[in-house]
Tab-separated table of C-alpha atoms in Angstrom:
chain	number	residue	atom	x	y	z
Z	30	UNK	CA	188.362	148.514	179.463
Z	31	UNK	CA	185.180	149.482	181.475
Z	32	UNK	CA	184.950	147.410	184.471
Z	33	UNK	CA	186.721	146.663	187.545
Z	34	UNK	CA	186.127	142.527	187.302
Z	35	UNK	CA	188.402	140.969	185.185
Z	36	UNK	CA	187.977	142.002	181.681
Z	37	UNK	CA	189.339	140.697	178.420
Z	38	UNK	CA	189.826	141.772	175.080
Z	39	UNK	CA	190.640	139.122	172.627
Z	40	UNK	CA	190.952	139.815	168.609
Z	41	UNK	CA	192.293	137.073	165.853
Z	42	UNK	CA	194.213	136.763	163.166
Z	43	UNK	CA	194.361	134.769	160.294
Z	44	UNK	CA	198.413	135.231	159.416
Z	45	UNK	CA	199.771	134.074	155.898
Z	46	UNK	CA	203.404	133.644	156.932
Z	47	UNK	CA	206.189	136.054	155.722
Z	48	UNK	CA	209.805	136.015	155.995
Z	49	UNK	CA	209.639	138.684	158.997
Z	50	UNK	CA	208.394	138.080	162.569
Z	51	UNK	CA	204.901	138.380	163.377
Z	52	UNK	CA	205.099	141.116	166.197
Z	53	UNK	CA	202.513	142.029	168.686
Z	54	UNK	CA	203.690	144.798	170.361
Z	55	UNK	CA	200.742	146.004	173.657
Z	56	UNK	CA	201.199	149.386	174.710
Z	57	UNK	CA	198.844	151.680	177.334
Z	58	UNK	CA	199.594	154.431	179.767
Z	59	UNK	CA	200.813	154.186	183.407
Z	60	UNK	CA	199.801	157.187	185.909
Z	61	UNK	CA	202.563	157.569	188.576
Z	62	UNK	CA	201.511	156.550	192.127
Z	63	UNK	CA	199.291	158.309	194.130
Z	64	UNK	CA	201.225	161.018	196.300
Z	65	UNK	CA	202.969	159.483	199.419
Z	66	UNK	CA	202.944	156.126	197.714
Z	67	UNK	CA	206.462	154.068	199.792
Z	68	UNK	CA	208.110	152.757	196.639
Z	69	UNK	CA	209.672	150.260	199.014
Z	70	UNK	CA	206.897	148.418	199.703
Z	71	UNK	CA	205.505	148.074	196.054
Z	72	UNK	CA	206.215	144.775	194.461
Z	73	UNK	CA	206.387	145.930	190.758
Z	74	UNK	CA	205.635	149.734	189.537
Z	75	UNK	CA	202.580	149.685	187.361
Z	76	UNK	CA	199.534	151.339	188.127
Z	77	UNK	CA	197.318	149.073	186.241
Z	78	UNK	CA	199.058	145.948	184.961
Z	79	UNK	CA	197.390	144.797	181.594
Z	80	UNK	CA	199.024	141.458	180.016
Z	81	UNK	CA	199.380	140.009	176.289
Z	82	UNK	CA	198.710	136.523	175.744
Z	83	UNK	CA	198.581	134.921	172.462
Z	84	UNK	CA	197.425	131.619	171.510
Z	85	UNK	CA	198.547	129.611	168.279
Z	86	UNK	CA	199.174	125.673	167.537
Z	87	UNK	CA	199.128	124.921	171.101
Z	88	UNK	CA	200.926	127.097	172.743
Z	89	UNK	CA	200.343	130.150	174.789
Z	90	UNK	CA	203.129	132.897	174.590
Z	91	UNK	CA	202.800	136.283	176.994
Z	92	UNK	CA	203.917	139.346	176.706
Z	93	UNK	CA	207.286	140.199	177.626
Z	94	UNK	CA	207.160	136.315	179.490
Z	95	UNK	CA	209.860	135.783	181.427
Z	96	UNK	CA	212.596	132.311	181.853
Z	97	UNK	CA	210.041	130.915	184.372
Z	98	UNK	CA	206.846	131.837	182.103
Z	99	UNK	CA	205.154	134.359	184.315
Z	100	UNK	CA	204.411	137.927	183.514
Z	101	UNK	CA	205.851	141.549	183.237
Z	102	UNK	CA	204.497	143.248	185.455
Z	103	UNK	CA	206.831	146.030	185.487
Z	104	UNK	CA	206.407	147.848	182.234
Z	105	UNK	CA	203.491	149.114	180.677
Z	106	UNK	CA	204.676	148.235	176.552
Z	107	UNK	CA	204.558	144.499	176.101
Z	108	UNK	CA	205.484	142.393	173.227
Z	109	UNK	CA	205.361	138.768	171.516
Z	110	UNK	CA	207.821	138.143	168.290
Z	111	UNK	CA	207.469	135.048	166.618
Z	112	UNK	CA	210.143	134.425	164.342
Z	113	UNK	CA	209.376	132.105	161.663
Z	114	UNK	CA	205.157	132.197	162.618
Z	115	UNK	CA	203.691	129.385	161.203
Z	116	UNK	CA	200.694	130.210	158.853
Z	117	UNK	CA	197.762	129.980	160.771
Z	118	UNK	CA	194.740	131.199	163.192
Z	119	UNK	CA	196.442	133.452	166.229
Z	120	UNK	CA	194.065	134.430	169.224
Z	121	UNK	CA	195.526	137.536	170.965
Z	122	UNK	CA	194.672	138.797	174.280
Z	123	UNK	CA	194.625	141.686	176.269
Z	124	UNK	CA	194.021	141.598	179.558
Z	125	UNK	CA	192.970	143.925	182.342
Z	126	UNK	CA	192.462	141.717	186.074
Z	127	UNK	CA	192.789	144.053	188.879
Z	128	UNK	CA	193.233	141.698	191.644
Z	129	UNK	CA	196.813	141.440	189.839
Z	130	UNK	CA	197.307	145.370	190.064
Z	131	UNK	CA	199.273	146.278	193.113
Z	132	UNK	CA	196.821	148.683	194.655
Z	133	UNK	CA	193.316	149.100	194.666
Z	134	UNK	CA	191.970	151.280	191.956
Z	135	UNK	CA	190.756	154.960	192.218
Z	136	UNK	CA	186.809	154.753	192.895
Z	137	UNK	CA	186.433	156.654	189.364
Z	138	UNK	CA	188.798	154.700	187.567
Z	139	UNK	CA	186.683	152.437	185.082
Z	140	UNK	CA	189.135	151.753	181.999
Z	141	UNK	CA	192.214	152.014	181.025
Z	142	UNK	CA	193.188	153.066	177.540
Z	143	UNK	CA	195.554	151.045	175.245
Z	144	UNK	CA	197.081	150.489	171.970
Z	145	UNK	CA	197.636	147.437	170.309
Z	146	UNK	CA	199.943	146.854	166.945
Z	147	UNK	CA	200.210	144.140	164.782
Z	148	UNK	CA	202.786	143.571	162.476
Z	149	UNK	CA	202.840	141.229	159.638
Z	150	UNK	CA	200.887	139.811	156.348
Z	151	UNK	CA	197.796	139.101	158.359
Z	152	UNK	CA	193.866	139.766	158.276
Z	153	UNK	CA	191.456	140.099	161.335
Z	154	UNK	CA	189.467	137.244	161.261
Z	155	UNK	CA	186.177	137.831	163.330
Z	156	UNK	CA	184.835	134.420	162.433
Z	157	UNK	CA	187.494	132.445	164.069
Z	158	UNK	CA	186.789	134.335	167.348
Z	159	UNK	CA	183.258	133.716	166.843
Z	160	UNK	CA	183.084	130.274	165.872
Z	161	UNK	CA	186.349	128.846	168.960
Z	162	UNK	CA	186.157	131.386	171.209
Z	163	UNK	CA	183.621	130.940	173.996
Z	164	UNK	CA	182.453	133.911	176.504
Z	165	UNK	CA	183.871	132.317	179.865
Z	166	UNK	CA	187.311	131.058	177.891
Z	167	UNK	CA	187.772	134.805	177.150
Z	168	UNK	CA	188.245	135.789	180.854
Z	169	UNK	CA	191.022	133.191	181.796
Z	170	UNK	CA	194.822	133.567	182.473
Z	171	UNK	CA	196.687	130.646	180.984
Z	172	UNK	CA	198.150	128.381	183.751
């Protein structure tokens, strides 16, 4: 990512169903703390929390979500499975919002590097983005 605001990166899939899980697996890496940092008073660990979301049929799924639907924001590898995916259009999300970060970023921090892995009989499917995807919906967390 290259900006501080929140910033979105959203890809789709069209996925043709398959007897194994879809699996979108997020991964990026976490710097430790700054020197001095009280571990104590930190409410989760990350550096830089990024967050999955995918959206399919209806429903929104995060990464890593937990029983009461929020999200991880102690590990820095995130993941969806979907056993049994339906065929169908998936819109997947990453997202980088530092207000949700526990501190306040380095002044010369500007992006933070990721990977992200798909895994199933899918294609990328630019024109579904395009064509239901509009600029402002891309920078929203799900309720």
């Amino acid at each position: 990512f290259r900006s501080k605001s929140a910033t979105a990166h959203t890809s789709c899939i069209l996925f043709h169903g398959s007897k194994h899980p879809l699996k979108i697996v997020l991964y990026w890496h976490d710097p430790p703390p700054k020197k001095g940092t009280n571990y104590a008073e930190m409410s989760h660990a990350l550096q830089y929390d990024l967050d999955l979301i995918v959206w399919t049929n209806g429903m929104t799924l995060k990464g890593n979500m937990k029983p009461d639907g929020t999200f991880d924001n102690r590990n820095n590898a995130e993941m969806v499975v979907i056993e049994n995916a339906p065929v169908g259009y998936y819109r997947i999300q990453v997202v980088w919002s530092p207000e949700h970060n526990q501190r306040q970023l380095d002044e010369d921090i500007t992006e933070v590097e990721y990977t992200l892995a798909i895994l199933g009989n899918f294609e990328l499917s630019a024109k579904y983005c395009q064509k239901n995807i509009s600029q402002s919906s891309q920078l929203k967390y799900p309720d």
